[in-house]
GROMACS .gro file of C-alpha atoms in nm:
model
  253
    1UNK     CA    1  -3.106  -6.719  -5.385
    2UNK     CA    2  -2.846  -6.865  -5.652
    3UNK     CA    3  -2.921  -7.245  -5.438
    4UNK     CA    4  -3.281  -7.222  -5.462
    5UNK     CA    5  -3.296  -7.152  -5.848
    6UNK     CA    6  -3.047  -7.426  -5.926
    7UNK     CA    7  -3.312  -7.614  -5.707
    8UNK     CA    8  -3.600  -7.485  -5.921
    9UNK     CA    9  -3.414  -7.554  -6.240
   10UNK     CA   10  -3.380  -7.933  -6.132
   11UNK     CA   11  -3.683  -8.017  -6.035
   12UNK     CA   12  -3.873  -7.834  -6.339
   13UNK     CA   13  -3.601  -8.059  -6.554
   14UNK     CA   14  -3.709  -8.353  -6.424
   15UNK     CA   15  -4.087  -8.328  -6.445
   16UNK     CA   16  -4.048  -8.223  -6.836
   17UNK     CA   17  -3.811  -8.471  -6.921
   18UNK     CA   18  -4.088  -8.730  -6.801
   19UNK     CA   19  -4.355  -8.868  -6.972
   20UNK     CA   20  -4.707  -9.068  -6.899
   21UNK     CA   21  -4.739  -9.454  -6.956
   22UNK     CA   22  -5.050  -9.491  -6.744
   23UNK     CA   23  -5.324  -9.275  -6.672
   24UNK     CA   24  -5.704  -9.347  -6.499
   25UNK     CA   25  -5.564  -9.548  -6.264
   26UNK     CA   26  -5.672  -9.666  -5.896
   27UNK     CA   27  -5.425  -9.552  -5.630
   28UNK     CA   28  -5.368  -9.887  -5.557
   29UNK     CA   29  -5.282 -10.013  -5.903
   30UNK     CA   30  -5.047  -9.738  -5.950
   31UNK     CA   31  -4.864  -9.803  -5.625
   32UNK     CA   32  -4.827 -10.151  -5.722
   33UNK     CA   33  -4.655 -10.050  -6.086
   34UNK     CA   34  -4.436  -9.778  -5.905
   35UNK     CA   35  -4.337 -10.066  -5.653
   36UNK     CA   36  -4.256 -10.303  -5.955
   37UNK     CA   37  -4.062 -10.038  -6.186
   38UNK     CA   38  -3.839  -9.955  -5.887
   39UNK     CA   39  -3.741 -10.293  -5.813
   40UNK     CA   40  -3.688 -10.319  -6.191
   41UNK     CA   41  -3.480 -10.026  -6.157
   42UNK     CA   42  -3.721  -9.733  -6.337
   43UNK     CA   43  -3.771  -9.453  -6.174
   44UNK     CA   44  -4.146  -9.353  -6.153
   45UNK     CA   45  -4.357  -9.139  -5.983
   46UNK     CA   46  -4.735  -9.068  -5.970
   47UNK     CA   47  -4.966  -8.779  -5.982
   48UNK     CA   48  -5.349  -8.721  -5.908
   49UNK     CA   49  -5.539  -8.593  -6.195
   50UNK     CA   50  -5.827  -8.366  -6.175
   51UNK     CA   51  -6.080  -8.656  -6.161
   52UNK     CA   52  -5.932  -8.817  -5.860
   53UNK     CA   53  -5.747  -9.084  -6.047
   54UNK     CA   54  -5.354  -9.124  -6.075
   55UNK     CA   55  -5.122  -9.101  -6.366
   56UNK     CA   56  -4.802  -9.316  -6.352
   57UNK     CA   57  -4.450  -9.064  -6.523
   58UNK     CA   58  -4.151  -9.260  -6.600
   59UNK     CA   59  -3.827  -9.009  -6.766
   60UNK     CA   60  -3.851  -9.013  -7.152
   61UNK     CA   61  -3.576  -9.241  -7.214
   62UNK     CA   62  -3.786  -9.540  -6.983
   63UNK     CA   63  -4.103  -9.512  -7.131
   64UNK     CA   64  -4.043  -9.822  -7.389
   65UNK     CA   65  -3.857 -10.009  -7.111
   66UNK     CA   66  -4.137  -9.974  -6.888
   67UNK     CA   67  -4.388 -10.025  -7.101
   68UNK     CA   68  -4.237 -10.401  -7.160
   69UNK     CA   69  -4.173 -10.455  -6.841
   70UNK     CA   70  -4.497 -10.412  -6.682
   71UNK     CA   71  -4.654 -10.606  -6.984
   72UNK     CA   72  -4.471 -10.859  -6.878
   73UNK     CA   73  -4.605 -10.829  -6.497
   74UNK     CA   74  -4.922 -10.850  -6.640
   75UNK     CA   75  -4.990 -10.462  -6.477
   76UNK     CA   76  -5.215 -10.265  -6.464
   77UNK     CA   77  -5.433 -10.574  -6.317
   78UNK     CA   78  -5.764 -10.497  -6.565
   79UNK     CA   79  -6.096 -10.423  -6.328
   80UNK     CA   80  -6.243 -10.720  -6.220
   81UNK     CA   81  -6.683 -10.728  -6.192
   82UNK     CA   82  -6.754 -10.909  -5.864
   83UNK     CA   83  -7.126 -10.950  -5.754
   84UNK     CA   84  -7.143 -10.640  -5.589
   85UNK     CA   85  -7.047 -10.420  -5.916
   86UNK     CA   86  -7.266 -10.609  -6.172
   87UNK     CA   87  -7.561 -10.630  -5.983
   88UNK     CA   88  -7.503 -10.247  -5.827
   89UNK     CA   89  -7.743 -10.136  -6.104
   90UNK     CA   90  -7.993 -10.377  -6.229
   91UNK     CA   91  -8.183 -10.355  -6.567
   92UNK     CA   92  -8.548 -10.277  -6.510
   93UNK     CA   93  -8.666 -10.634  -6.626
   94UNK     CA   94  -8.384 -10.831  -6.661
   95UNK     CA   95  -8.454 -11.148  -6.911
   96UNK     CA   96  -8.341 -11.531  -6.792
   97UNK     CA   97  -8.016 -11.498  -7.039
   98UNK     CA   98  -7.932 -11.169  -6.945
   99UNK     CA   99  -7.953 -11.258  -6.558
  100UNK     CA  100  -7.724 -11.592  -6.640
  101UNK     CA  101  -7.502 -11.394  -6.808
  102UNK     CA  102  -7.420 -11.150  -6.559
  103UNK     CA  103  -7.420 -11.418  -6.285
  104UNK     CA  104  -7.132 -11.588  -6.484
  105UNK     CA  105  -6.942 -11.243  -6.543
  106UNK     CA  106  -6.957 -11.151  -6.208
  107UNK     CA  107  -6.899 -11.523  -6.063
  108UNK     CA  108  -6.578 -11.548  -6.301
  109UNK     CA  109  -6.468 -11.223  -6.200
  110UNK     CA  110  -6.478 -11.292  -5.857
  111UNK     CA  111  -6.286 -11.638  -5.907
  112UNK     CA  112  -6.004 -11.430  -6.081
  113UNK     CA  113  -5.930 -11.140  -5.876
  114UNK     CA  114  -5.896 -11.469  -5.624
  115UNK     CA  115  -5.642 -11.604  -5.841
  116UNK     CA  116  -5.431 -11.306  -5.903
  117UNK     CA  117  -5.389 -11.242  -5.560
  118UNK     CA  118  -5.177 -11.526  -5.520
  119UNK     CA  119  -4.790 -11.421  -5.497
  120UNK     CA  120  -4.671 -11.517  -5.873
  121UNK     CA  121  -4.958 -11.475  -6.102
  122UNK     CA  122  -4.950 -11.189  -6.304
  123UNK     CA  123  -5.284 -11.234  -6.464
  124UNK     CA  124  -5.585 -11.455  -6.456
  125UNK     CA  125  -5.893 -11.551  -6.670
  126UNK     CA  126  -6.149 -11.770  -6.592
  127UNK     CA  127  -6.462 -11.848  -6.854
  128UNK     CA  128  -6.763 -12.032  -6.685
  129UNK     CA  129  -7.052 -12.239  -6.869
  130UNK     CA  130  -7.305 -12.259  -6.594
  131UNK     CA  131  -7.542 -12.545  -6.557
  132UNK     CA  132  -7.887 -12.519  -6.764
  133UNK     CA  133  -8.111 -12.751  -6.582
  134UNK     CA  134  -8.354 -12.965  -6.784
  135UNK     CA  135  -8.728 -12.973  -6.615
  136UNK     CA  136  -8.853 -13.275  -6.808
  137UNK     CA  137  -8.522 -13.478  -6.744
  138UNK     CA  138  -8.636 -13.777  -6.490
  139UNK     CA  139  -8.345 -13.808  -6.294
  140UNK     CA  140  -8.256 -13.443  -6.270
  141UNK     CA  141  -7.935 -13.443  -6.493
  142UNK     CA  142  -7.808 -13.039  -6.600
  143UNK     CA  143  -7.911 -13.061  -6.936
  144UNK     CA  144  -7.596 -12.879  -7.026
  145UNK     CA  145  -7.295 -12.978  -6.705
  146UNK     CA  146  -7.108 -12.684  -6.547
  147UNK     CA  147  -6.755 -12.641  -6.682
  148UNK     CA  148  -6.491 -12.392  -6.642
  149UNK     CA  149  -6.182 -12.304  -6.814
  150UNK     CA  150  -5.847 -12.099  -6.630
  151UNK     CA  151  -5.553 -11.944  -6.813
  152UNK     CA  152  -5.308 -11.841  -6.576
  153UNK     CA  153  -4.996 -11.636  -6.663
  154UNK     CA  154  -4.681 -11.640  -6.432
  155UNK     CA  155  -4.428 -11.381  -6.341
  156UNK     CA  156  -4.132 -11.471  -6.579
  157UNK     CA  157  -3.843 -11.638  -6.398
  158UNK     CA  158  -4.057 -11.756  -6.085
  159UNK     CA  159  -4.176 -12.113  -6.069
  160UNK     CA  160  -4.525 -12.194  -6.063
  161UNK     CA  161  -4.711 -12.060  -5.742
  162UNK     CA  162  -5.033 -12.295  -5.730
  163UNK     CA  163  -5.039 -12.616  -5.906
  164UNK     CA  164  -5.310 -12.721  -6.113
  165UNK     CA  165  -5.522 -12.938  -5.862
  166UNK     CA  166  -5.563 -12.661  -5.659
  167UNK     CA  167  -5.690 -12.452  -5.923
  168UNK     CA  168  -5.924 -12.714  -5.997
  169UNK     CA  169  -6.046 -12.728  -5.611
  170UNK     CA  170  -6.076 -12.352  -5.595
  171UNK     CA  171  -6.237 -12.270  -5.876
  172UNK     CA  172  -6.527 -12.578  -5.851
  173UNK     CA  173  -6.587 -12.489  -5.482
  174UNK     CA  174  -6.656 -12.154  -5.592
  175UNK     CA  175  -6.927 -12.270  -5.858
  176UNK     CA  176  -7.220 -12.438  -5.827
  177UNK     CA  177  -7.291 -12.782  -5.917
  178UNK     CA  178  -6.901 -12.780  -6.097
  179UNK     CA  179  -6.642 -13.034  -6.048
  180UNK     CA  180  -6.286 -13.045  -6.036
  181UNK     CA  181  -6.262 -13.236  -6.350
  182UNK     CA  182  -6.459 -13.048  -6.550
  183UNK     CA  183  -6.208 -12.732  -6.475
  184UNK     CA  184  -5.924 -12.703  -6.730
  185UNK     CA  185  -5.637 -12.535  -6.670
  186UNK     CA  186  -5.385 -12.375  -6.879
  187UNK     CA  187  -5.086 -12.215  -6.735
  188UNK     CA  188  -4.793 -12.022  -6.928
  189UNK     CA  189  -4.499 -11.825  -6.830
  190UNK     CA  190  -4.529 -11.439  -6.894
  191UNK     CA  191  -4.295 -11.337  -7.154
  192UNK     CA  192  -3.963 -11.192  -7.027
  193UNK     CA  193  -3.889 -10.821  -7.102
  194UNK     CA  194  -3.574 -10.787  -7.333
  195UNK     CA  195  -3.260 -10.715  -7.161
  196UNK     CA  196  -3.145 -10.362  -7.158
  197UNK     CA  197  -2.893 -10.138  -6.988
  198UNK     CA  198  -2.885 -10.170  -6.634
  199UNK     CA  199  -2.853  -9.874  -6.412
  200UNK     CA  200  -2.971  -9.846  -6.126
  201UNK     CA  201  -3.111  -9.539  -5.915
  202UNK     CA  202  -2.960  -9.274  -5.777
  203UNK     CA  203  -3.036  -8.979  -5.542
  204UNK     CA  204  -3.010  -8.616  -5.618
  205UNK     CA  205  -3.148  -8.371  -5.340
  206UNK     CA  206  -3.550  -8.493  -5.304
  207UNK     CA  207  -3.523  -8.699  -5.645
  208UNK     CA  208  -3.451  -9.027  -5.756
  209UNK     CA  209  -3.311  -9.102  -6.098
  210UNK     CA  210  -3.132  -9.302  -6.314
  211UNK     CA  211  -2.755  -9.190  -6.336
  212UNK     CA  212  -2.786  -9.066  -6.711
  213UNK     CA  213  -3.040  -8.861  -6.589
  214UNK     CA  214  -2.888  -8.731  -6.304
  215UNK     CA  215  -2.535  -8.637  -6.514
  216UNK     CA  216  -2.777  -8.405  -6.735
  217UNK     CA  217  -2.938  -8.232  -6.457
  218UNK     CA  218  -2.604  -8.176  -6.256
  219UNK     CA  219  -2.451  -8.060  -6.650
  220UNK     CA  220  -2.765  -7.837  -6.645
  221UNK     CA  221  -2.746  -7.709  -6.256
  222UNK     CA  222  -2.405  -7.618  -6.318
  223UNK     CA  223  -2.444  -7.449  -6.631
  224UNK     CA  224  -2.781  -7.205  -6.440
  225UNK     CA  225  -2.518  -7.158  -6.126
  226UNK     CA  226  -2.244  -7.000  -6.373
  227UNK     CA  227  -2.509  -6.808  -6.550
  228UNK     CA  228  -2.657  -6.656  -6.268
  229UNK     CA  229  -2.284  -6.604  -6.149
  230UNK     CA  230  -2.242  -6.383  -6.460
  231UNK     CA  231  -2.484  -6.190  -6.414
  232UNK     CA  232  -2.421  -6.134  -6.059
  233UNK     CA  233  -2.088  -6.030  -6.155
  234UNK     CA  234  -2.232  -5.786  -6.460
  235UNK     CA  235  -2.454  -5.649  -6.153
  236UNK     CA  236  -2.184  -5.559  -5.936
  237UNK     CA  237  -1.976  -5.426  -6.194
  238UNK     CA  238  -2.238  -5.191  -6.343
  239UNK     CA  239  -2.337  -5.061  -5.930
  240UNK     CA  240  -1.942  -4.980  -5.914
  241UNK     CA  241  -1.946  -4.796  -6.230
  242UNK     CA  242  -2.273  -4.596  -6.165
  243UNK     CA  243  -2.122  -4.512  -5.835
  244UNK     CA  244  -1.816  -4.384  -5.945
  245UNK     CA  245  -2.012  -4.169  -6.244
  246UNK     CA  246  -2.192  -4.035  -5.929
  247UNK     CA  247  -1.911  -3.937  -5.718
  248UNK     CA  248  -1.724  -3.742  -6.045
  249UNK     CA  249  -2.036  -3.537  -6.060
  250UNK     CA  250  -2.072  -3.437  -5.738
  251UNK     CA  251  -1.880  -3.099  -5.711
  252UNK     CA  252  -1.604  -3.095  -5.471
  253UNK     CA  253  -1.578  -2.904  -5.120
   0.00000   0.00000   0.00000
């Protein structure tokens, strides 16, 4: 009985000295910030919220340090609009702009969840200027050529996953009418999260914590098991007493 409160009393400690950094998330996006913050050292868990989605916890005295450091990871990875989610639900007459416009959204989109995938890049915009073609021009010239432009940001610390040609190849074989030429790239390191206390995880029971942590819940365990000791004690001492007040009142043979 005494075990299984101390038990209680740690677990309860440990989901109220936690707090939320991320909330609304995809269960995919919050595995992949759980799987970052532990290599980092953080502890984290998640939990479902009523809606479905999942809310990433780190302990109280992370939250800043986590924050940073998945800034710096460029997580959570915003939503990207591919074909399929822009055009899900079409406007009931669409104009020429508005159908150019969410052709480039959607194209870009696509191009930089592509980009992001690759091991190294922690985030990935790409801005398209599609071709307008010119019906009066004799030789069939775009009145306006197809460019692109790609800002890539690196983990900190890691060298640069795809060079710059390649960039160029992908993203103008994924456009129209675009060359490689006309792609400019821009690529920059993430900023590096300031250096703070290192201490790693530990296990207690079920849980895994950060050694500060786990010294205040063992403090606190310990001072629940002498507690309930106590009043084990004051419970046996008060049965002996109201015993012996029974047996001087019971009248002899």
């Amino acid at each position: 009985m005494i075990r299984q409160g101390v038990l209680c009393f740690v677990v309860v400690t440990a989901l109220g000295c936690s707090a939320p950094i991320q909330h609304g998330l995809e269960e995919g996006a919050a595995n992949e910030m759980l799987t970052s913050l532990e290599r980092a050292g953080i502890s984290a868990r998640k939990s479902r919220d009523d809606d479905g989605a999942f809310t990433v916890r780190v302990a109280r005295a992370d939250v800043v340090g986590a924050i940073e450091h998945l800034r710096t990871q460029g997580l959570p990875r915003g939503k990207r609009l591919g074909l399929g989610d822009v055009y899900k639900q079409p406007s009931l007459i669409p104009t020429q702009t508005e159908e150019r416009a969410r052709y480039a959204e959607a194209l870009a989109g696509d191009v930089s969840r592509t980009l992001e995938n690759v091991d190294g890049v922690a985030l990935a915009r790409v801005h398209l200027v599609l071709p307008e073609l010119d019906a009066l021009s004799a030789d069939g010239k775009p009145r306006v050529a197809a460019q692109a432009a790609v800002l890539l940001k690196t983990r900190p610390g890691q060298p640069v996953p795809i060079s710059e040609a390649d960039v160029q190849k992908l993203v103008a074989a994924s456009v129209p009418g675009l060359l490689p030429a006309a792609v400019s790239v821009v690529v920059a390191p993430a900023v590096a999260a300031p250096a703070g206390r290192q201490s790693g995880l530990v296990a207690l029971g079920p849980l895994r914590m950060t050694a500060d942590s786990r010294n205040l819940l063992l403090a606190g365990a310990a001072a629940l098991f002498a507690l309930l000791a106590a009043l084990a004690v004051l419970v046996l001492v008060l049965a002996r007493r109201v015993a012996a007040a029974q047996a001087r009142r019971e009248p002899g043979p």
